Amino acid sequence: MSKIRVIIDTDPGIDDALALILALASPELSVEAITTVAGNVTVAQAVRNASLLLEVIDPHSRPPVAKGATRPMTRPLRTAEGYHGEDGLGELSRFKTEAGVLRYPEPQQRLASQSAPTLMTELISGAPGEMVVICIGPLTNLAMAIQAAPTEMAKVKEIVIMGGAIQAPGNVTPGAEFNLYTDPEAARLVFTSGLPITLVPLDVTQRVMLRAELIEAVVRHIGSRVTQFVRDVTERLFGIEQERAGCAAIPLHDPLAVGVVIDPSLVVRRPLHVDVETGAGSAQGMTIADRRQIREEWKQPPNLQVCMEVDAGRFMALFLERICRPLT
Ligand code: RIB
Ligand code: CA
């Protein structure tokens, strides 16, 4: 069976790092590019973190890393180092080898010559109907690519977006999810583009929770470079969640967006019309889905396929199986 060709647009970020590991460890996928965007961290830090992850995973074929938007389309950037750590990866400089050197030294950064939107557009137009874009950060790069090259971007096979909150509360404000809150103008441009979009909202990502004790057990039994990295990159955040919520567990937001591409049967999709609030008030970045039980002709036509159900057990099994795979 031929591989699914994917571009991953990311703001690494702890769960982004777990999503990239899942994608690079999954034989169903061919990761053709990693495009970085400002969000959890600055885009310079996102490039550094993607490069560090590639040095840790050291995949057979290393995808190009492209630098993208330094800030949202119209708003100032508000990053999330409080949650993801000063380095965006759980403050990895705390970890040293037995020899006392950094377990995760500064990576070599080999940047693609193209910007993230340009590389995305070139790959999509060069393989009509083949490329899947998995967006696990703010949608600024994707919006810029659609704005600059709508005809080329229309050749995309599918866009899978981790973002939004349909019935679930928000995570960055009571009503909004972080990726869409950070750049609501970009999200609205993407949602009204007419492109084939699958949305993976908090409604399903908050049901796939990774627990600290599971990772500790995995590392004890399968102590690979990858499982050690998964433990190290999540250790600080498990501590924060233990303090904040009384449970050392974190939602696998971004890995589920990758999981949906690997195995679409993991989720149940529902066609919905979804808009994004672009005001500056407390509703900024909220997703408003038309779920009214009225005749279709009385509603705006659906613009997204929204994942509203997930087989959480099957996804967690897939995630664990993949991070435990021996590095080829
Ligand atoms: O709301 C969750 C999303 O925001 C994830 O992509 C996480 O990495 C942050 O970017
Ligand atoms: Ca992210």
Coordinates of C-alpha atoms and ligand atoms in Angstrom, one line a residue:
M1 CA 0.0 0.0 0.0
S2 CA 1.5 3.4 -1.0
K3 CA 2.4 5.8 1.8
I4 CA 0.3 8.8 2.6
R5 CA 2.4 11.9 1.8
V6 CA 2.1 14.5 4.6
I7 CA 3.3 18.0 5.4
I8 CA 3.3 18.7 9.1
D9 CA 2.8 22.4 10.0
T10 CA 3.8 22.8 13.6
D11 CA 4.8 25.0 16.6
P12 CA 6.8 22.5 18.7
G13 CA 5.6 22.4 21.6
I14 CA 5.5 19.3 23.7
D15 CA 2.5 17.6 22.1
D16 CA 3.8 18.7 18.7
A17 CA 7.0 16.8 19.4
L18 CA 5.0 13.7 20.3
A19 CA 3.0 14.1 17.1
L20 CA 6.2 14.3 15.0
I21 CA 7.5 11.2 16.7
L22 CA 4.2 9.4 15.9
A23 CA 4.3 10.5 12.3
L24 CA 8.0 9.6 11.8
A25 CA 7.5 6.2 13.4
S26 CA 4.5 5.3 11.3
P27 CA 5.1 3.3 8.1
E28 CA 1.7 4.5 6.7
L29 CA 3.1 8.0 6.3
S30 CA 5.8 9.7 4.3
V31 CA 6.7 13.0 6.1
E32 CA 7.7 15.2 3.2
A33 CA 8.2 18.4 5.1
I34 CA 8.1 20.0 8.5
T35 CA 6.9 23.6 8.2
T36 CA 7.2 25.7 11.4
V37 CA 5.0 28.5 12.6
A38 CA 5.0 30.8 15.6
G39 CA 2.5 29.7 18.3
N40 CA 3.6 27.8 21.5
V41 CA 7.0 29.4 20.9
T42 CA 8.6 31.8 18.5
V43 CA 9.2 30.5 15.0
A44 CA 13.0 30.5 15.5
Q45 CA 12.5 28.3 18.6
A46 CA 10.1 26.1 16.6
V47 CA 12.8 25.6 13.9
R48 CA 15.4 24.8 16.6
N49 CA 13.0 22.3 18.3
A50 CA 12.0 20.6 15.1
S51 CA 15.7 20.2 14.3
L52 CA 16.5 18.9 17.8
L53 CA 13.7 16.3 17.5
L54 CA 15.0 15.1 14.1
E55 CA 18.4 14.6 15.7
V56 CA 16.9 12.6 18.5
I57 CA 14.7 10.5 16.2
D58 CA 17.2 10.4 13.4
P59 CA 14.7 9.0 10.8
H60 CA 16.0 7.3 7.7
S61 CA 15.0 10.1 5.5
R62 CA 15.1 13.5 7.2
P63 CA 12.3 15.8 6.0
P64 CA 13.2 19.4 5.2
V65 CA 12.4 22.0 7.9
A66 CA 11.1 25.3 6.6
K67 CA 10.7 28.5 8.6
G68 CA 7.2 30.1 8.5
A69 CA 5.3 33.0 10.0
T70 CA 6.9 34.9 12.8
R71 CA 3.5 36.2 14.1
P72 CA -0.2 35.9 13.4
M73 CA -1.7 37.6 10.3
T74 CA -2.9 40.7 12.1
R75 CA -2.3 40.3 15.9
P76 CA 0.7 40.2 18.1
L77 CA 2.1 36.8 19.0
R78 CA 1.3 35.4 22.4
T79 CA 3.4 32.3 23.1
A80 CA 2.9 29.6 25.7
E81 CA 6.2 28.9 27.4
G82 CA 4.4 28.8 30.8
Y83 CA 2.9 25.5 29.7
H84 CA 5.5 24.1 27.3
G85 CA 8.6 25.4 29.2
E86 CA 11.1 28.2 28.3
D87 CA 12.5 26.0 25.4
G88 CA 9.1 24.8 24.4
L89 CA 10.1 21.2 25.0
G90 CA 9.7 20.9 28.8
E91 CA 13.2 22.4 29.5
L92 CA 15.3 19.6 28.2
S93 CA 18.6 21.3 29.2
R94 CA 17.9 19.9 32.7
F95 CA 18.8 16.4 31.5
K96 CA 22.4 15.2 31.4
T97 CA 24.1 11.9 30.5
E98 CA 26.1 9.8 33.1
A99 CA 29.2 11.6 31.7
G100 CA 27.6 14.9 32.8
V101 CA 27.0 16.3 29.3
L102 CA 23.7 17.6 27.9
R103 CA 21.5 14.7 26.8
Y104 CA 20.0 17.0 24.2
P105 CA 22.7 19.4 22.9
E106 CA 21.9 22.2 20.5
P107 CA 21.0 20.7 17.1
Q108 CA 22.4 21.5 13.7
Q109 CA 19.7 23.6 11.9
R110 CA 19.6 22.9 8.1
L111 CA 16.7 25.1 6.9
A112 CA 14.9 24.7 3.6
S113 CA 15.6 27.6 1.2
Q114 CA 11.9 28.2 0.8
S115 CA 9.6 29.8 3.4
A116 CA 7.0 27.5 4.9
P117 CA 4.1 28.7 2.8
T118 CA 6.2 28.5 -0.4
L119 CA 7.4 24.9 0.4
M120 CA 3.9 23.9 1.2
T121 CA 2.6 25.3 -2.0
E122 CA 5.4 23.8 -4.1
L123 CA 4.9 20.3 -2.7
I124 CA 1.1 20.4 -3.1
S125 CA 1.1 21.8 -6.7
G126 CA 3.9 19.3 -7.6
A127 CA 1.7 16.3 -6.5
P128 CA -1.9 17.2 -7.3
G129 CA -4.4 15.3 -5.1
E130 CA -1.6 13.5 -3.1
M131 CA -0.5 15.8 -0.3
V132 CA -2.1 15.9 3.1
V133 CA -1.3 18.9 5.3
I134 CA -1.5 18.2 9.1
C135 CA -1.8 21.6 10.9
I136 CA -0.9 21.3 14.6
G137 CA -0.3 25.0 15.3
P138 CA -1.9 28.3 14.5
L139 CA -3.0 28.4 10.8
T140 CA -0.9 31.4 9.7
N141 CA 1.3 29.5 7.3
L142 CA -1.7 27.7 5.7
A143 CA -3.7 30.9 5.4
M144 CA -0.7 32.7 3.8
A145 CA -0.2 29.9 1.3
I146 CA -4.0 29.9 0.3
Q147 CA -3.9 33.7 0.0
A148 CA -0.8 33.7 -2.2
A149 CA -1.6 30.7 -4.3
P150 CA -5.2 29.6 -4.2
T151 CA -5.1 27.6 -7.4
E152 CA -2.1 25.6 -6.4
M153 CA -3.4 25.0 -2.9
A154 CA -6.6 23.7 -4.3
K155 CA -4.6 20.7 -5.4
V156 CA -4.3 19.5 -1.8
K157 CA -5.7 16.1 -1.0
E158 CA -6.9 17.0 2.5
I159 CA -6.1 19.4 5.4
V160 CA -6.3 18.0 8.9
I161 CA -6.4 20.7 11.6
M162 CA -6.0 20.2 15.3
G163 CA -8.0 23.1 16.6
G164 CA -11.3 24.5 17.9
A165 CA -13.8 23.5 20.6
I166 CA -17.3 22.6 19.4
Q167 CA -19.1 21.5 22.6
A168 CA -16.1 21.3 24.8
P169 CA -14.8 24.4 26.8
G170 CA -11.8 26.2 25.5
N171 CA -8.2 25.7 26.9
V172 CA -6.7 29.1 26.5
T173 CA -9.9 31.0 27.4
P174 CA -13.2 29.6 28.6
G175 CA -14.4 29.5 25.0
A176 CA -11.4 29.2 22.7
E177 CA -8.8 26.6 21.8
F178 CA -5.1 27.9 21.6
N179 CA -4.4 27.4 17.8
L180 CA -7.5 29.2 16.6
Y181 CA -7.3 31.8 19.4
T182 CA -3.7 32.7 18.4
D183 CA -4.7 33.5 14.8
P184 CA -8.5 33.7 14.3
E185 CA -8.1 35.7 11.1
A186 CA -6.0 32.9 9.6
A187 CA -8.5 30.3 10.8
R188 CA -11.4 32.1 9.2
L189 CA -9.6 32.5 5.9
V190 CA -8.9 28.7 5.9
F191 CA -12.4 27.7 7.0
T192 CA -13.9 29.8 4.2
S193 CA -11.5 28.5 1.5
G194 CA -13.6 25.7 0.3
L195 CA -10.7 23.2 0.7
P196 CA -11.3 19.7 2.1
I197 CA -10.7 20.2 5.8
T198 CA -11.0 17.7 8.7
L199 CA -11.1 19.5 12.1
V200 CA -9.8 17.6 15.2
P201 CA -11.2 19.8 18.1
L202 CA -10.7 19.6 21.9
D203 CA -14.0 17.6 22.0
V204 CA -11.9 14.5 20.9
T205 CA -8.3 15.5 21.8
Q206 CA -9.1 15.9 25.5
R207 CA -10.3 12.3 25.5
V208 CA -6.9 10.9 24.6
M209 CA -4.9 11.5 27.8
L210 CA -1.3 10.3 28.3
R211 CA -0.6 9.4 31.9
A212 CA 2.9 9.8 33.6
E213 CA 2.9 6.3 35.1
L214 CA 2.4 4.8 31.6
I215 CA 5.4 6.5 30.2
E216 CA 7.5 5.6 33.3
A217 CA 6.5 1.9 32.7
V218 CA 7.3 2.1 29.0
V219 CA 10.8 3.6 29.7
R220 CA 11.4 0.8 32.3
H221 CA 10.6 -1.9 29.8
I222 CA 11.6 -0.3 26.4
G223 CA 14.4 2.1 27.2
S224 CA 15.1 3.5 23.7
R225 CA 16.3 7.0 22.7
V226 CA 12.7 7.8 21.7
T227 CA 11.0 6.6 24.8
Q228 CA 13.6 8.4 26.9
F229 CA 12.9 11.6 25.0
V230 CA 9.1 11.1 25.4
R231 CA 9.7 10.8 29.2
D232 CA 12.0 13.8 29.4
V233 CA 9.9 16.1 27.2
T234 CA 6.7 15.4 29.2
E235 CA 8.2 15.2 32.7
R236 CA 7.8 18.9 33.6
L237 CA 4.3 19.1 32.2
F238 CA 3.1 16.0 34.1
G239 CA 4.3 17.9 37.3
I240 CA 2.3 21.0 36.3
E241 CA -0.8 19.0 35.6
Q242 CA -0.5 17.1 38.9
E243 CA -0.4 20.5 40.7
R244 CA -3.1 22.1 38.5
A245 CA -5.6 19.2 38.1
G246 CA -4.5 16.7 40.6
C247 CA -3.6 14.1 37.9
A248 CA -0.3 13.6 36.1
A249 CA -1.9 13.3 32.6
I250 CA -1.7 15.4 29.4
P251 CA -4.0 15.5 26.4
L252 CA -2.5 14.2 23.1
H253 CA -4.0 17.1 21.0
D254 CA -1.5 17.1 18.1
P255 CA -0.8 13.3 18.1
L256 CA -4.5 12.6 17.5
A257 CA -4.5 14.8 14.4
V258 CA -1.7 12.6 13.1
G259 CA -3.6 9.5 14.2
V260 CA -6.6 10.6 12.2
V261 CA -4.5 10.5 9.0
I262 CA -2.9 7.1 9.9
D263 CA -6.2 5.5 10.6
P264 CA -9.4 7.5 9.7
S265 CA -11.5 4.9 11.4
L266 CA -10.3 6.1 14.8
V267 CA -12.9 9.0 14.7
V268 CA -16.4 9.7 13.6
R269 CA -16.7 12.8 11.4
R270 CA -19.7 15.1 11.1
P271 CA -20.1 17.7 8.4
L272 CA -20.8 21.0 10.0
H273 CA -20.7 24.7 9.2
V274 CA -18.1 26.2 11.5
D275 CA -17.2 29.9 11.9
V276 CA -14.4 31.5 14.0
E277 CA -14.9 34.6 16.1
T278 CA -12.4 37.2 15.1
G279 CA -13.4 39.9 17.5
A280 CA -11.0 41.1 20.3
G281 CA -13.3 40.3 23.2
S282 CA -13.7 37.3 25.4
A283 CA -15.1 35.3 22.4
Q284 CA -11.8 35.7 20.4
G285 CA -11.0 32.5 18.5
M286 CA -14.2 30.7 19.6
T287 CA -15.6 28.2 17.0
I288 CA -19.3 28.5 16.3
A289 CA -20.7 25.3 14.8
D290 CA -24.2 25.2 13.4
R291 CA -25.6 22.1 15.1
R292 CA -29.2 23.2 15.0
Q293 CA -31.7 20.3 14.4
I294 CA -33.4 22.1 11.4
R295 CA -33.6 21.3 7.7
E296 CA -30.3 21.5 5.9
E297 CA -31.6 24.1 3.5
W298 CA -32.2 26.5 6.4
K299 CA -28.5 26.3 7.4
Q300 CA -25.2 27.4 5.8
P301 CA -23.7 24.4 4.0
P302 CA -21.0 22.5 5.9
N303 CA -17.5 23.7 5.4
L304 CA -15.6 21.2 7.6
Q305 CA -15.7 17.5 8.5
V306 CA -15.6 17.7 12.3
C307 CA -14.3 14.8 14.4
M308 CA -16.9 14.5 17.3
E309 CA -16.2 10.9 18.5
V310 CA -12.9 9.1 19.0
D311 CA -12.0 5.5 19.8
A312 CA -9.6 6.6 22.6
G313 CA -8.4 3.2 23.5
R314 CA -7.5 2.2 20.0
F315 CA -5.6 5.5 19.5
M316 CA -3.7 5.2 22.7
A317 CA -2.7 1.6 21.7
L318 CA -1.5 2.9 18.3
F319 CA 0.5 5.8 19.9
L320 CA 2.2 3.6 22.4
E321 CA 3.0 0.9 19.9
R322 CA 4.6 3.4 17.6
I323 CA 6.7 5.2 20.2
C324 CA 8.0 1.8 21.3
R325 CA 9.0 0.7 17.9
P326 CA 12.8 0.1 17.5
L327 CA 14.3 2.9 15.4
T328 CA 15.1 1.6 11.9
Ligands
RIB1 O1 -4.9 23.6 22.0 C1 -3.9 22.7 21.7 C2 -3.0 23.1 20.7 O2 -2.4 24.3 21.1 C3 -1.9 22.1 20.4 O3 -1.5 22.2 19.1 C4 -0.8 22.6 21.3 O4 0.5 22.3 20.8 C5 -1.0 24.1 21.2 O5 -0.3 24.6 20.1
CA2 CA 0.8 22.6 18.5

